[in-house]
Amino acid sequence: MATEFDAQTGKGGTPNQIDVDVAIIGAGPAGLTAGYLLSRQGFSVAIIEKDPHAVGGISRTVEHEGYRFDIGGHRFFSKSQQVVDLWDELLPDDFIQRPRMSRIYYEGKFYSYPLRAFEALANLGIVRSTLCMASYGVSKLFPIKDVRSFEDWTCNQFGKKLYSIFFKTYTEKVWGMPCDEMSADWAAQRIKGLSLGAAVFDGLKRSLGLNKRPNNGMATKTLLETFRYPRLGPGMMWDAARDRIVEAGGLVLMGHGLKQLAGDGQGGWRMTASRAEGGETTIRSKHAISSAPMRELAARLHPLPQSTLEASKLRYRDFLTVALKIRSEDLFPDNWIYIHDSKVRVGRIQNFRSWSPEMVPDSDVACVGLEYFCFEGDDLWASSDDALIALATSEMATLGLVKPEQVIGGAVVRQEKAYPVYDDEYAANVDAMRKELEVTSPTLHLVGRNGMHRYNNQDHAMMTAMLTVENIIAGERVYDIWCVNEDAEYHETSADQQAALDSVREVPARVKKSSGRRAA
C-alpha cells in the first residue's frame, strides 16, 4: 500500500487492490459497528462509503458555521445492555442526559406527546373528547378483523376519530401515500405496546405527578421520559467508531460507491468501488457485509440474482431538513414538535438546543430543523436551498412560531433513502431476495435499516451487525439476524455475553446446525 494513503479519509494514493477478511458496504451504524467489532477481534476490514466526508449515514451530524444538525433526531436508549456498553466504550466521556419532550401541533394548539389526559381533554373540548372515547369503544367492540393496512391497525388501537386527528395527516406527510395503502407492519413495529388505553393511563399518571422515575428502557419506548445523547450530536459516536477501526489497521474509504459485487468462485467476494475523484478500487474478501439498500445491492450483484425483479420494486422515502438560525434565546423546550396541520408541508420541527446546548454556539440564536418528507426528484427535493429556506421561514410564520424577520440564516441537508417503504408488497419482495441469498451467497451478510429494508432504530441496526460478527467469527450461521426485533431483543445468547444482555427478553434462537452450510 502506498505510504501516502490516508486510511481515515480513503484519499491520497488509494490502492487499486485491497485484500481483507471482510469488505463492508456503507459506513452507517451497522457497517461501522461490524467493522469495529471485527477489527477488535483481529480481522482485517475495508469499508466503502459513498459520502466523501461524513460517516454515520442518517445518524451523522452535519455542521454549518459552527451549528450542528441531527439528521432525524437520535435518542440513545436501548433494551440491550450490550448496545449500551458499546456506546459507552466508544464515547466514555461525552454522553449527557436529556429530558424528552415532544408535542403535537393540531389546529393551532399543542398537545403533549405522550398524551396528558386533562390537557388533551381541555384542548379537544368535551364534545370531541367524548366522540374520541366513543369511537375507541366501538373499535374495541367491533374491531377490524382482517387487518391489512396502517389505517386498520391504528383504528383498532385508538379508534377512528383519534386516528383521524393524531395519525392520518402526519403519517401521510411522512410516507407520501394514503394510510390505507401502507402495510400494518409499520404501525405494529413503530407504535408497538401503545394503545389509547395505555396512553391515557400513562397520561393520567403524568397529569397527577405520579410518573417521576426515569424510564429504564423496559417500558414502551414511545413513553420514554429521558434519554442519553452525545454532547455534539450522534455523529460523535460514528466518528469515534471510524477512528478506532483505522487505529486497528482497518480501512474506511470515503467517496467510494459500490459498482459491482461478484463472487470469486471460491466462496469469497470481489468488490469494485468507484472513487469520487475517478478510477476504481477492487477489494477481495472472504466475507462481504452490506448495509446498502437491497434494491441497489441486487442491481450490482454479479451474476444478477433471480430476485432482482422483486428487489427492484422496493421503495424508499427521502427527506430533507431545513435548519433555520433564529434571533431568539429559544423558541420552545421540545426536542421536536409533530405538525398535524395540512396548511403546511413541514412534518416535524426539531429544536437542536434541546438535544444538546453545545450544538448551538450562540446563546442569542435558536436553531431549529424543519423536516420535509419527499421523494428524490419531486418538487421539494429539486427546489433550491434558497427556496427551501424561504418556504421554511414562511411556514414557521404560518404556524405562529417565528416572525420572518427573526430568521438570520439557514442551511439545507438532503437525505436520500431515509425510510424503507412498507407497502403491500414489500414483505414478499424482501423475503424473495433474502431466501435466495441465504442459499446462493452464505458469506454475504445483509445488515441495518436499508440493508434489510426494515424501519429500525440505530440500536437495532447495531445488533444486526453484532450478531453478523458472531456468525463470521463462528464460521457458520449461529444466529438468524432476521429474528432481531425493533427493540434489539434476542431469544438466546452465548454464555460469555449473558451478563451484558441482562435486560434481554425475546431474542432470535440459534439456528440449527446443518452439514455443508457456512455463515449466511
mmCIF file of C-alpha atoms in Angstrom, residues 70-251:
data_model
loop_
_atom_site.group_PDB
_atom_site.id
_atom_site.type_symbol
_atom_site.label_atom_id
_atom_site.label_comp_id
_atom_site.label_asym_id
_atom_site.label_seq_id
_atom_site.Cartn_x
_atom_site.Cartn_y
_atom_site.Cartn_z
ATOM 1 C CA ASP A 70 -29.007 15.927 13.870
ATOM 2 C CA ILE A 71 -30.494 14.300 10.764
ATOM 3 C CA GLY A 72 -33.704 12.847 12.109
ATOM 4 C CA GLY A 73 -33.245 13.016 15.871
ATOM 5 C CA HIS A 74 -31.444 10.097 17.556
ATOM 6 C CA ARG A 75 -32.198 9.257 21.148
ATOM 7 C CA PHE A 76 -29.625 6.896 22.647
ATOM 8 C CA PHE A 77 -31.568 4.252 24.532
ATOM 9 C CA SER A 78 -31.735 0.501 24.113
ATOM 10 C CA LYS A 79 -33.229 -2.505 25.810
ATOM 11 C CA SER A 80 -29.939 -4.295 25.210
ATOM 12 C CA GLN A 81 -27.205 -3.622 27.732
ATOM 13 C CA GLN A 82 -24.753 -4.918 25.127
ATOM 14 C CA VAL A 83 -25.555 -1.958 22.873
ATOM 15 C CA VAL A 84 -25.314 0.481 25.770
ATOM 16 C CA ASP A 85 -21.939 -0.959 26.745
ATOM 17 C CA LEU A 86 -20.656 -0.492 23.202
ATOM 18 C CA TRP A 87 -21.820 3.126 23.172
ATOM 19 C CA ASP A 88 -20.009 3.704 26.468
ATOM 20 C CA GLU A 89 -16.902 2.006 25.134
ATOM 21 C CA LEU A 90 -16.781 4.278 22.097
ATOM 22 C CA LEU A 91 -17.805 7.503 23.886
ATOM 23 C CA PRO A 92 -16.886 7.074 27.561
ATOM 24 C CA ASP A 93 -16.951 10.775 28.469
ATOM 25 C CA ASP A 94 -19.278 12.516 26.034
ATOM 26 C CA PHE A 95 -22.838 11.499 26.901
ATOM 27 C CA ILE A 96 -25.265 13.902 28.527
ATOM 28 C CA GLN A 97 -28.700 13.063 29.950
ATOM 29 C CA ARG A 98 -31.508 14.988 28.276
ATOM 30 C CA PRO A 99 -35.205 15.341 29.127
ATOM 31 C CA ARG A 100 -37.551 14.025 26.481
ATOM 32 C CA MET A 101 -40.274 16.445 25.483
ATOM 33 C CA SER A 102 -42.301 16.428 22.311
ATOM 34 C CA ARG A 103 -45.696 17.798 21.395
ATOM 35 C CA ILE A 104 -48.259 17.561 18.633
ATOM 36 C CA TYR A 105 -49.407 20.733 16.904
ATOM 37 C CA TYR A 106 -53.023 20.426 15.800
ATOM 38 C CA GLU A 107 -55.443 23.204 14.846
ATOM 39 C CA GLY A 108 -53.327 25.883 16.481
ATOM 40 C CA LYS A 109 -52.950 24.055 19.799
ATOM 41 C CA PHE A 110 -50.197 21.961 21.331
ATOM 42 C CA TYR A 111 -50.755 18.503 22.756
ATOM 43 C CA SER A 112 -48.111 16.796 24.876
ATOM 44 C CA TYR A 113 -46.878 13.552 23.424
ATOM 45 C CA PRO A 114 -47.340 11.113 25.059
ATOM 46 C CA LEU A 115 -50.808 12.395 25.859
ATOM 47 C CA ARG A 116 -51.638 14.120 29.131
ATOM 48 C CA ALA A 117 -55.243 13.229 29.783
ATOM 49 C CA PHE A 118 -56.513 16.503 31.252
ATOM 50 C CA GLU A 119 -54.613 18.685 28.776
ATOM 51 C CA ALA A 120 -55.936 16.727 25.800
ATOM 52 C CA LEU A 121 -59.476 16.933 27.185
ATOM 53 C CA ALA A 122 -59.217 20.707 27.549
ATOM 54 C CA ASN A 123 -57.708 21.204 24.088
ATOM 55 C CA LEU A 124 -60.135 18.950 22.248
ATOM 56 C CA GLY A 125 -63.175 20.049 24.172
ATOM 57 C CA ILE A 126 -65.708 17.849 25.864
ATOM 58 C CA VAL A 127 -67.692 17.082 22.699
ATOM 59 C CA ARG A 128 -64.729 15.970 20.603
ATOM 60 C CA SER A 129 -63.174 14.087 23.530
ATOM 61 C CA THR A 130 -66.433 12.237 24.070
ATOM 62 C CA LEU A 131 -66.577 11.350 20.382
ATOM 63 C CA CYS A 132 -62.993 10.040 20.563
ATOM 64 C CA MET A 133 -63.796 7.818 23.522
ATOM 65 C CA ALA A 134 -66.988 6.596 21.876
ATOM 66 C CA SER A 135 -65.077 5.817 18.692
ATOM 67 C CA TYR A 136 -62.490 3.913 20.740
ATOM 68 C CA GLY A 137 -65.279 1.926 22.390
ATOM 69 C CA VAL A 138 -66.702 0.992 19.004
ATOM 70 C CA SER A 139 -63.267 -0.175 17.841
ATOM 71 C CA LYS A 140 -62.983 -2.457 20.869
ATOM 72 C CA LEU A 141 -66.470 -3.891 20.411
ATOM 73 C CA PHE A 142 -66.251 -4.247 16.627
ATOM 74 C CA PRO A 143 -62.557 -4.391 15.660
ATOM 75 C CA ILE A 144 -61.433 -4.757 12.061
ATOM 76 C CA LYS A 145 -60.679 -8.472 11.803
ATOM 77 C CA ASP A 146 -58.733 -8.555 8.555
ATOM 78 C CA VAL A 147 -56.039 -6.026 9.480
ATOM 79 C CA ARG A 148 -54.109 -5.184 6.332
ATOM 80 C CA SER A 149 -53.190 -1.501 6.484
ATOM 81 C CA PHE A 150 -51.791 1.132 8.813
ATOM 82 C CA GLU A 151 -55.283 2.630 8.963
ATOM 83 C CA ASP A 152 -56.831 -0.697 10.035
ATOM 84 C CA TRP A 153 -54.242 -1.285 12.755
ATOM 85 C CA THR A 154 -54.365 2.246 14.179
ATOM 86 C CA CYS A 155 -58.155 2.442 14.167
ATOM 87 C CA ASN A 156 -58.259 -0.806 16.138
ATOM 88 C CA GLN A 157 -55.799 0.562 18.707
ATOM 89 C CA PHE A 158 -57.108 4.117 19.059
ATOM 90 C CA GLY A 159 -60.486 4.384 17.378
ATOM 91 C CA LYS A 160 -61.259 6.016 14.044
ATOM 92 C CA LYS A 161 -61.781 9.519 15.447
ATOM 93 C CA LEU A 162 -58.458 9.711 17.271
ATOM 94 C CA TYR A 163 -56.737 8.121 14.279
ATOM 95 C CA SER A 164 -58.040 10.897 12.016
ATOM 96 C CA ILE A 165 -56.826 13.606 14.429
ATOM 97 C CA PHE A 166 -53.414 12.373 15.555
ATOM 98 C CA PHE A 167 -52.189 9.862 12.978
ATOM 99 C CA LYS A 168 -53.609 10.292 9.468
ATOM 100 C CA THR A 169 -52.280 13.717 8.406
ATOM 101 C CA TYR A 170 -48.785 13.306 9.824
ATOM 102 C CA THR A 171 -48.351 9.730 8.602
ATOM 103 C CA GLU A 172 -49.401 10.614 5.060
ATOM 104 C CA LYS A 173 -46.917 13.507 5.090
ATOM 105 C CA VAL A 174 -44.153 11.133 6.112
ATOM 106 C CA TRP A 175 -44.886 8.426 3.566
ATOM 107 C CA GLY A 176 -46.478 10.302 0.677
ATOM 108 C CA MET A 177 -49.199 7.666 0.332
ATOM 109 C CA PRO A 178 -52.672 7.041 1.797
ATOM 110 C CA CYS A 179 -52.719 5.261 5.137
ATOM 111 C CA ASP A 180 -54.959 2.533 3.738
ATOM 112 C CA GLU A 181 -52.188 1.611 1.270
ATOM 113 C CA MET A 182 -49.499 1.264 3.936
ATOM 114 C CA SER A 183 -48.750 -2.096 5.485
ATOM 115 C CA ALA A 184 -49.904 -2.612 9.062
ATOM 116 C CA ASP A 185 -46.359 -3.856 9.817
ATOM 117 C CA TRP A 186 -45.081 -0.306 10.163
ATOM 118 C CA ALA A 187 -47.629 0.641 12.804
ATOM 119 C CA ALA A 188 -47.183 -2.632 14.666
ATOM 120 C CA GLN A 189 -43.423 -2.036 14.791
ATOM 121 C CA ARG A 190 -43.235 1.706 15.498
ATOM 122 C CA ILE A 191 -46.201 2.036 17.888
ATOM 123 C CA LYS A 192 -45.729 -1.372 19.488
ATOM 124 C CA GLY A 193 -47.121 -1.620 23.011
ATOM 125 C CA LEU A 194 -49.064 1.654 22.827
ATOM 126 C CA SER A 195 -52.834 1.936 22.625
ATOM 127 C CA LEU A 196 -55.334 4.566 23.705
ATOM 128 C CA GLY A 197 -55.754 2.762 26.997
ATOM 129 C CA ALA A 198 -52.008 2.710 27.655
ATOM 130 C CA ALA A 199 -51.605 6.331 26.586
ATOM 131 C CA VAL A 200 -54.500 7.594 28.734
ATOM 132 C CA PHE A 201 -53.339 5.596 31.772
ATOM 133 C CA ASP A 202 -49.802 6.925 31.403
ATOM 134 C CA GLY A 203 -51.176 10.423 30.766
ATOM 135 C CA LEU A 204 -53.234 10.287 33.963
ATOM 136 C CA LYS A 205 -50.135 9.350 35.949
ATOM 137 C CA ARG A 206 -48.223 12.229 34.361
ATOM 138 C CA SER A 207 -51.045 14.672 34.976
ATOM 139 C CA LEU A 208 -51.152 13.648 38.650
ATOM 140 C CA GLY A 209 -47.355 13.749 39.022
ATOM 141 C CA LEU A 210 -47.061 10.008 39.626
ATOM 142 C CA ASN A 211 -44.617 9.248 36.833
ATOM 143 C CA LYS A 212 -41.395 10.838 38.051
ATOM 144 C CA ARG A 213 -38.896 7.983 37.810
ATOM 145 C CA PRO A 214 -36.610 7.945 34.774
ATOM 146 C CA ASN A 215 -37.626 5.329 32.241
ATOM 147 C CA ASN A 216 -35.233 2.381 32.472
ATOM 148 C CA GLY A 217 -35.701 1.404 28.850
ATOM 149 C CA MET A 218 -38.000 -1.505 29.582
ATOM 150 C CA ALA A 219 -41.259 0.434 29.285
ATOM 151 C CA THR A 220 -42.906 1.270 25.986
ATOM 152 C CA LYS A 221 -40.297 3.276 24.118
ATOM 153 C CA THR A 222 -42.905 5.788 22.943
ATOM 154 C CA LEU A 223 -43.318 6.808 26.609
ATOM 155 C CA LEU A 224 -39.666 7.425 27.439
ATOM 156 C CA GLU A 225 -39.073 10.342 29.840
ATOM 157 C CA THR A 226 -35.336 10.911 29.348
ATOM 158 C CA PHE A 227 -32.578 9.762 27.043
ATOM 159 C CA ARG A 228 -28.821 9.964 26.661
ATOM 160 C CA TYR A 229 -27.256 11.950 23.863
ATOM 161 C CA PRO A 230 -23.712 12.740 22.696
ATOM 162 C CA ARG A 231 -22.982 16.372 23.562
ATOM 163 C CA LEU A 232 -22.073 17.269 19.953
ATOM 164 C CA GLY A 233 -24.654 15.049 18.267
ATOM 165 C CA PRO A 234 -24.800 11.395 17.182
ATOM 166 C CA GLY A 235 -22.002 11.863 14.652
ATOM 167 C CA MET A 236 -19.565 11.810 17.577
ATOM 168 C CA MET A 237 -20.322 8.112 18.048
ATOM 169 C CA TRP A 238 -19.651 7.168 14.451
ATOM 170 C CA ASP A 239 -16.583 9.359 14.091
ATOM 171 C CA ALA A 240 -15.194 7.542 17.136
ATOM 172 C CA ALA A 241 -16.018 4.131 15.638
ATOM 173 C CA ARG A 242 -14.277 5.085 12.381
ATOM 174 C CA ASP A 243 -11.199 6.273 14.260
ATOM 175 C CA ARG A 244 -10.984 3.029 16.251
ATOM 176 C CA ILE A 245 -11.225 0.975 13.058
ATOM 177 C CA VAL A 246 -8.429 2.971 11.456
ATOM 178 C CA GLU A 247 -6.281 2.708 14.600
ATOM 179 C CA ALA A 248 -6.653 -1.082 14.383
ATOM 180 C CA GLY A 249 -5.393 -1.066 10.792
ATOM 181 C CA GLY A 250 -8.750 -1.132 9.031
ATOM 182 C CA LEU A 251 -9.651 0.999 6.015
#
